[in-house]
Coordinates of C-alpha atoms and ligand atoms in Angstrom, one line a residue:
M1 CA -28.5 64.4 -63.4
K2 CA -32.1 63.3 -64.1
V3 CA -34.7 64.1 -62.5
P4 CA -38.1 62.6 -64.0
M5 CA -41.6 64.1 -62.2
L6 CA -42.4 60.5 -61.2
D7 CA -40.9 57.3 -60.6
L8 CA -43.1 54.2 -61.5
H9 CA -40.1 52.3 -61.8
A10 CA -38.9 52.8 -58.0
Q11 CA -42.1 53.0 -57.0
Y12 CA -42.9 49.1 -58.2
E13 CA -39.6 47.5 -58.1
P14 CA -40.1 46.9 -54.2
L15 CA -43.5 45.3 -54.5
M16 CA -43.3 43.7 -57.4
P17 CA -43.1 39.9 -56.2
K18 CA -45.7 40.7 -53.9
I19 CA -47.4 42.1 -57.3
R20 CA -46.6 39.7 -59.3
E21 CA -48.6 36.7 -56.6
A22 CA -51.6 38.7 -56.1
M23 CA -51.7 38.8 -60.0
E24 CA -51.7 35.2 -60.0
R25 CA -54.1 34.5 -57.9
V26 CA -56.0 36.3 -60.3
Y27 CA -55.6 33.8 -63.5
A28 CA -55.7 31.2 -61.2
D29 CA -59.5 31.3 -61.2
H30 CA -60.3 33.8 -64.1
H31 CA -62.7 35.8 -62.2
Y32 CA -61.8 39.4 -64.1
I33 CA -65.3 41.0 -64.2
M34 CA -65.9 41.2 -59.8
G35 CA -63.7 38.7 -58.5
P36 CA -62.9 38.6 -55.1
Q37 CA -60.6 40.9 -55.1
V38 CA -63.0 43.9 -55.6
K39 CA -64.8 43.2 -52.5
E40 CA -61.2 43.1 -50.2
L41 CA -60.0 46.4 -51.9
E42 CA -63.0 48.3 -50.8
D43 CA -63.3 46.9 -47.1
K44 CA -59.3 47.4 -46.6
M45 CA -60.1 51.3 -48.3
A46 CA -63.4 51.6 -46.0
A47 CA -61.9 50.6 -43.4
Y48 CA -57.9 52.5 -44.5
L49 CA -60.5 56.0 -44.6
G50 CA -62.9 55.3 -42.0
I51 CA -65.9 55.2 -44.3
K52 CA -68.6 52.9 -43.8
H53 CA -69.2 51.8 -48.2
A54 CA -66.9 52.1 -50.7
I55 CA -67.9 51.0 -54.0
G56 CA -65.0 50.4 -57.2
C57 CA -65.6 51.6 -60.1
A58 CA -63.5 52.0 -63.4
S59 CA -62.0 55.4 -63.4
G60 CA -61.9 58.4 -61.2
T61 CA -63.9 59.8 -64.1
D62 CA -66.7 57.6 -63.5
A63 CA -66.6 58.0 -59.9
L64 CA -67.6 61.4 -60.3
V65 CA -70.0 60.5 -62.9
L66 CA -72.0 57.8 -60.9
A67 CA -71.6 60.0 -57.7
I68 CA -73.8 63.1 -59.7
K69 CA -76.0 60.3 -61.0
A70 CA -76.7 59.1 -57.6
L71 CA -77.3 61.7 -56.2
G72 CA -80.3 62.2 -58.7
I73 CA -78.5 65.4 -60.1
G74 CA -79.2 66.1 -63.9
E75 CA -81.0 68.6 -66.6
G76 CA -82.1 72.1 -64.8
D77 CA -79.7 71.4 -62.0
E78 CA -76.2 73.3 -60.6
V79 CA -73.4 71.5 -59.1
I80 CA -70.8 74.5 -57.6
T81 CA -67.2 73.8 -58.1
T82 CA -64.0 74.9 -58.7
S83 CA -62.9 75.9 -62.3
F84 CA -58.8 75.0 -61.6
T85 CA -58.6 71.6 -61.6
F86 CA -58.6 68.9 -63.5
F87 CA -61.1 68.6 -66.8
A88 CA -62.9 65.5 -64.8
T89 CA -64.4 67.3 -62.3
A90 CA -66.2 70.0 -64.5
S91 CA -67.2 67.2 -67.7
S92 CA -68.9 64.7 -64.9
I93 CA -71.3 67.5 -63.9
W94 CA -72.2 68.5 -67.7
R95 CA -72.5 64.5 -68.9
N96 CA -75.0 64.6 -66.1
F97 CA -76.6 67.1 -68.1
A98 CA -76.8 69.7 -65.0
K99 CA -74.4 72.8 -65.3
P100 CA -71.3 73.8 -63.8
V101 CA -71.3 77.0 -61.9
F102 CA -67.5 77.8 -61.0
V103 CA -66.5 79.8 -57.9
D104 CA -63.3 81.4 -57.6
I105 CA -60.4 79.4 -55.4
D106 CA -58.0 80.7 -52.7
P107 CA -54.7 81.9 -54.1
Q108 CA -52.8 80.4 -51.0
T109 CA -54.5 76.5 -51.2
F110 CA -55.7 76.7 -55.0
N111 CA -58.6 75.2 -53.2
L112 CA -62.7 76.8 -53.5
D113 CA -62.8 79.4 -51.4
P114 CA -66.1 79.0 -49.1
A115 CA -66.2 82.7 -48.9
K116 CA -67.2 82.4 -52.5
I117 CA -69.9 80.4 -52.7
E118 CA -73.2 81.4 -51.2
A119 CA -73.2 84.4 -54.0
S120 CA -73.3 81.7 -56.7
I121 CA -76.5 79.8 -54.7
T122 CA -79.6 80.1 -56.9
K123 CA -82.9 78.0 -57.2
N124 CA -81.2 75.4 -59.4
T125 CA -77.9 74.7 -56.9
K126 CA -78.6 71.1 -56.1
A127 CA -74.3 70.3 -54.6
I128 CA -71.3 71.8 -54.0
M129 CA -68.0 69.8 -55.8
P130 CA -64.9 70.8 -54.0
V131 CA -61.4 69.1 -55.2
H132 CA -59.1 68.5 -52.7
L133 CA -56.1 70.0 -54.8
F134 CA -52.4 68.4 -54.6
G135 CA -53.6 66.6 -51.8
Q136 CA -55.1 69.5 -49.4
C137 CA -58.2 68.5 -48.2
T138 CA -60.4 71.8 -48.8
N139 CA -62.1 73.7 -45.6
M140 CA -64.8 71.0 -45.1
E141 CA -65.8 72.6 -42.2
A142 CA -66.5 75.5 -44.4
I143 CA -68.4 74.0 -47.0
M144 CA -70.6 71.4 -45.0
A145 CA -72.1 74.3 -43.0
I146 CA -72.9 76.5 -46.0
A147 CA -74.5 73.2 -47.6
K148 CA -76.5 72.7 -44.4
K149 CA -77.7 75.8 -44.6
H150 CA -79.4 75.9 -48.0
N151 CA -79.5 71.7 -47.8
L152 CA -77.1 71.1 -50.6
K153 CA -75.5 68.1 -51.2
V154 CA -71.8 67.4 -51.2
I155 CA -69.4 65.4 -53.6
E156 CA -65.5 65.7 -52.4
D157 CA -63.6 65.1 -55.3
N158 CA -60.4 63.4 -54.0
A159 CA -59.1 62.1 -57.0
Q160 CA -55.7 63.7 -55.3
G161 CA -55.9 63.7 -51.7
I162 CA -56.6 60.1 -50.6
G163 CA -55.0 59.5 -47.1
G164 CA -55.8 64.1 -46.4
T165 CA -57.0 65.3 -43.3
W166 CA -59.0 68.6 -42.6
N167 CA -58.9 69.0 -38.7
G168 CA -58.3 65.4 -38.2
K169 CA -60.5 64.0 -40.0
M170 CA -60.2 61.9 -43.8
S171 CA -61.1 63.4 -46.8
C172 CA -63.7 62.0 -48.6
S173 CA -65.8 61.5 -45.3
F174 CA -67.2 64.9 -45.1
G175 CA -69.6 65.2 -47.7
D176 CA -72.5 62.6 -49.2
I177 CA -70.2 61.0 -51.8
G178 CA -66.0 61.1 -52.1
T179 CA -64.6 59.8 -55.0
L180 CA -61.3 58.6 -55.4
S181 CA -58.9 58.1 -59.3
F182 CA -56.6 55.1 -59.1
F183 CA -54.8 56.7 -62.2
P184 CA -51.5 55.1 -62.2
S185 CA -49.4 58.9 -61.2
K186 CA -52.0 59.5 -58.1
N187 CA -50.6 58.8 -54.7
L188 CA -52.0 55.2 -54.9
G189 CA -52.2 54.4 -58.8
A190 CA -53.6 51.4 -60.7
M191 CA -51.5 49.4 -63.7
G192 CA -54.0 51.2 -65.6
D193 CA -57.4 52.8 -65.0
A194 CA -59.1 52.6 -61.7
G195 CA -61.9 54.5 -59.3
M196 CA -63.5 54.4 -55.9
C197 CA -66.6 56.1 -54.5
L198 CA -66.7 56.6 -50.1
T199 CA -69.9 57.4 -49.0
N200 CA -71.3 56.5 -45.1
D201 CA -75.3 56.8 -46.5
D202 CA -76.7 52.8 -47.7
D203 CA -78.9 54.0 -49.6
L204 CA -76.3 55.8 -51.7
A205 CA -74.2 53.2 -51.9
A206 CA -76.8 50.6 -52.6
K207 CA -77.7 52.9 -55.6
L208 CA -74.0 53.0 -56.8
R209 CA -73.5 49.6 -56.9
Q210 CA -76.5 49.1 -59.5
L211 CA -75.5 51.8 -61.7
R212 CA -72.0 51.1 -61.8
V213 CA -73.5 47.8 -63.3
H214 CA -76.2 49.4 -66.2
G215 CA -78.4 50.3 -63.0
E216 CA -79.3 47.0 -63.1
S217 CA -81.0 45.1 -60.3
P218 CA -82.0 42.1 -60.0
K219 CA -79.9 40.7 -63.3
Y220 CA -81.4 42.3 -66.3
Y221 CA -83.8 44.7 -64.7
H222 CA -83.1 48.2 -65.0
K223 CA -84.8 50.9 -62.5
W224 CA -82.0 53.7 -64.1
V225 CA -80.1 53.9 -67.1
G226 CA -76.7 53.3 -65.3
L227 CA -73.2 52.7 -66.7
N228 CA -70.8 49.7 -67.3
S229 CA -68.2 51.0 -65.2
R230 CA -66.9 48.5 -62.6
L231 CA -63.5 47.9 -61.2
D232 CA -61.1 45.2 -63.0
T233 CA -60.2 42.4 -60.6
M234 CA -56.8 42.8 -62.0
Q235 CA -56.8 46.4 -60.6
A236 CA -57.8 45.8 -57.4
A237 CA -55.8 42.8 -56.8
V238 CA -53.0 45.4 -57.9
L239 CA -54.1 47.6 -55.6
S240 CA -54.5 45.6 -52.1
V241 CA -50.9 45.2 -52.5
K242 CA -50.4 48.6 -53.0
L243 CA -52.3 50.2 -50.4
D244 CA -50.4 48.7 -47.8
A245 CA -47.0 51.0 -48.7
L246 CA -49.8 54.1 -49.1
A247 CA -49.5 55.8 -45.3
D248 CA -45.7 55.3 -45.7
W249 CA -45.6 56.9 -49.3
S250 CA -48.0 60.3 -48.1
K251 CA -44.6 60.1 -45.0
A252 CA -42.1 60.5 -47.8
R253 CA -44.2 63.0 -49.5
R254 CA -44.1 65.1 -46.7
A255 CA -40.9 64.7 -45.7
N256 CA -40.1 65.7 -49.1
A257 CA -42.1 69.0 -48.6
E258 CA -40.4 69.8 -46.0
F259 CA -37.0 69.3 -47.7
Y260 CA -38.1 72.0 -50.4
N261 CA -39.8 74.8 -47.8
T262 CA -36.5 74.9 -45.8
H263 CA -33.9 74.5 -48.9
L264 CA -36.6 77.1 -51.0
M265 CA -37.5 79.6 -47.8
G266 CA -36.8 83.0 -48.6
V267 CA -35.9 82.4 -52.6
K268 CA -37.4 85.4 -54.6
G269 CA -39.5 85.0 -57.6
I270 CA -41.0 81.9 -56.1
T271 CA -43.9 81.2 -53.1
T272 CA -43.4 77.3 -51.1
P273 CA -46.9 75.7 -51.1
Y274 CA -49.1 76.9 -48.2
I275 CA -51.1 73.7 -46.9
D276 CA -53.6 75.4 -43.7
P277 CA -52.9 74.6 -40.1
K278 CA -56.1 71.9 -40.1
A279 CA -55.0 70.2 -43.1
V280 CA -52.5 67.7 -43.2
S281 CA -51.4 67.1 -47.2
I282 CA -50.9 63.9 -49.0
Y283 CA -48.9 66.3 -51.6
N284 CA -49.6 64.7 -54.7
Q285 CA -47.9 68.0 -56.0
Y286 CA -45.8 70.4 -54.3
T287 CA -46.9 73.2 -56.6
L288 CA -44.7 76.5 -56.5
T289 CA -46.2 80.1 -57.5
C290 CA -43.4 81.5 -60.2
E291 CA -42.6 85.0 -61.8
K292 CA -41.1 83.8 -64.7
R293 CA -43.3 80.8 -64.8
D294 CA -42.6 79.6 -68.2
E295 CA -38.9 80.5 -68.3
L296 CA -38.0 78.5 -65.0
L297 CA -39.8 75.9 -66.6
S298 CA -37.6 75.7 -69.7
Y299 CA -34.9 75.8 -67.3
L300 CA -35.8 73.0 -65.2
Q301 CA -36.1 70.9 -67.8
E302 CA -33.0 71.5 -69.9
K303 CA -31.6 70.6 -66.3
G304 CA -33.0 67.2 -66.9
I305 CA -35.7 68.0 -64.3
G306 CA -39.1 66.9 -64.7
C307 CA -42.0 69.4 -64.0
A308 CA -45.1 70.1 -65.5
V309 CA -48.4 72.8 -65.0
Y310 CA -51.4 71.8 -63.3
Y311 CA -53.0 73.4 -64.4
P312 CA -52.4 75.8 -67.6
L313 CA -56.1 76.9 -68.3
P314 CA -58.7 77.1 -66.0
L315 CA -62.1 75.1 -66.4
H316 CA -64.4 78.2 -67.1
V317 CA -62.6 79.0 -70.4
Q318 CA -62.5 76.1 -71.9
E319 CA -63.8 76.2 -75.4
C320 CA -66.4 73.3 -74.6
F321 CA -67.7 75.3 -72.0
S322 CA -68.3 78.1 -73.8
S323 CA -72.3 78.2 -73.5
L324 CA -72.2 78.8 -70.2
G325 CA -70.8 82.5 -70.8
Y326 CA -68.1 82.8 -68.9
K327 CA -64.7 85.3 -69.9
E328 CA -61.4 85.9 -68.7
G329 CA -61.6 88.0 -66.0
D330 CA -64.6 86.0 -64.4
L331 CA -62.6 84.5 -61.9
P332 CA -59.3 86.1 -61.3
V333 CA -57.3 83.9 -58.8
S334 CA -58.0 80.8 -60.8
E335 CA -56.3 82.7 -63.9
E336 CA -53.5 83.8 -62.4
M337 CA -52.6 80.9 -60.8
A338 CA -53.1 78.9 -64.1
K339 CA -50.1 81.3 -65.4
K340 CA -48.2 81.3 -62.2
V341 CA -47.5 77.8 -61.3
L342 CA -45.4 75.2 -61.2
S343 CA -45.3 71.1 -59.9
I344 CA -41.8 69.8 -59.0
P345 CA -41.0 66.1 -58.5
I346 CA -42.4 64.8 -54.7
Y347 CA -42.6 61.5 -55.1
P348 CA -41.6 59.5 -52.6
E349 CA -38.3 57.8 -54.1
L350 CA -36.6 60.8 -54.5
S351 CA -33.2 61.2 -52.9
T352 CA -31.7 63.6 -50.9
E353 CA -29.2 64.5 -54.4
Q354 CA -31.5 64.8 -56.4
K355 CA -33.9 67.5 -53.8
Q356 CA -30.6 69.3 -53.9
Y357 CA -30.1 68.8 -57.4
I358 CA -33.3 70.6 -57.6
C359 CA -33.2 73.4 -54.7
D360 CA -30.2 74.5 -56.2
A361 CA -31.6 74.8 -59.8
I362 CA -34.2 77.1 -59.0
I363 CA -32.2 79.1 -56.9
A364 CA -29.1 79.3 -59.5
F365 CA -32.6 80.4 -61.7
Y366 CA -33.7 83.1 -59.6
R367 CA -30.4 84.3 -59.1
N368 CA -29.2 85.0 -62.5
Ligands
PLP401 C1 -57.4 62.3 -62.1 C2 -58.0 63.6 -61.7 C3 -59.5 63.1 -62.1 C4 -60.0 61.7 -63.2 O1 -59.4 60.9 -62.5 P1 -59.2 59.8 -64.1 O2 -59.0 58.2 -63.0 O3 -58.0 60.0 -64.9 O4 -60.6 59.3 -64.6 C5 -60.8 64.1 -61.4 N1 -60.9 64.7 -60.9 C6 -59.5 65.3 -60.7 C7 -59.4 66.3 -59.7 C8 -58.2 64.4 -60.8 O5 -57.1 64.8 -60.5

C-alpha cells in the first residue's frame, strides 16, 4: 500500500466541475487582477471567520509582511514570536527591518508558551506574533492579557489554523491582525500562492488595502511604500468553491486524528498530539513526538507512507539569523521538539485501510 502525505487528486476530483465553471467565469471577463471574485472571497471568508474585514494578498508570507507594515513596526522594533515554526513567521519581521525575539514553546502544544513571554519584553517590544501551529489555536486569552498589560500589538500567524477555535472563538479574531496562507498544502489551498489578512479594525483594513497595491491611494499617489501583493482573481475563484468544503474537511481531519489517538494509544516510544481542552484543532498536521524519530521516518518511508518533519531546525539557530546572537541551548524545548516530531498523513480523504496500515507500521516499528 502507498499513502502519500497529502492527496490533492482526491481532494480536487469531486470539486473540479464547480472549479472549472468558476475559472470559466474568470476567463469570460479577463479581469485577472482584483476581479469581482476577490471581493466575493473576502466577504465569504470574513463571514466564515466572523471578522469584519478580509484583505486578500499574494501569499501567507506577504500577509505577515503587510500586517507588520500596517502596524507601523520597523527598524529598532522587536517582535516576540516562536522559533518552532515555518521560516516566514520570522522572515516577515526581518524584512520589515525589525528584530524577531524568539520565545520557547509549550512542549505539549508546540505553541508559544505564554508563561515565558514577559521575560523577553523590552522597551523596544512592539508586538507578539503567536503561530497556531499544526492547526491548534494558541492560548489567546493569555497572549491578549500580556499584550494588554504591556500595550503590545498582536498578529496571529494563522497560516496553519484556519477555522480552529480557542474557547469557542475563531483563531485570527483575537489579535489586531490575523493572517492566512492558501499555499496548496494548507487546509484551504489555492492552485498556487495566495494569502489573506483579517482584522476588525477599519483603519488597519484601509491601510492593508493600500499597502497591497504599492501603498497607493488615490491611484499614482503614494503615502507609503507598499508591495505588489494582490490575490489573483483566478485563485480567489478557486478558493471560493473550496471554502464551501472546508468545515467538512476539518471535521474529517479531526475524525482521522481520533482514529490515530485510539489506535496508537499506549504505544511505547510515541506521544500522540495534545490538544488543549479549550482548543478545537483543524489538524493541518498530526504530529507525533517520538523516540528514534529518524529511524521511524525511514521505516515508514520504506513502507510507502509519506511523512515529514516540521520543523527540523528551529529559526533561532538558522544561519541567516546568526547576527541575532542566539546559540544552541537558548530554547531547549524548541530544539528538543525539532529532534522528536514527525507528522503523518491526516488529509480528509484517507481511507480506514490507509489509517490502519499506518498505525500497524508504527506499532510494528516500536515492537522490534
Ligand atoms: C505556510 C506558512 C506561512 C507562509 O505562507 P505562504 O503562503 O507559503 O507564503 C507562514 N507561516 C506559517 C506558520 C506557515 O505554515
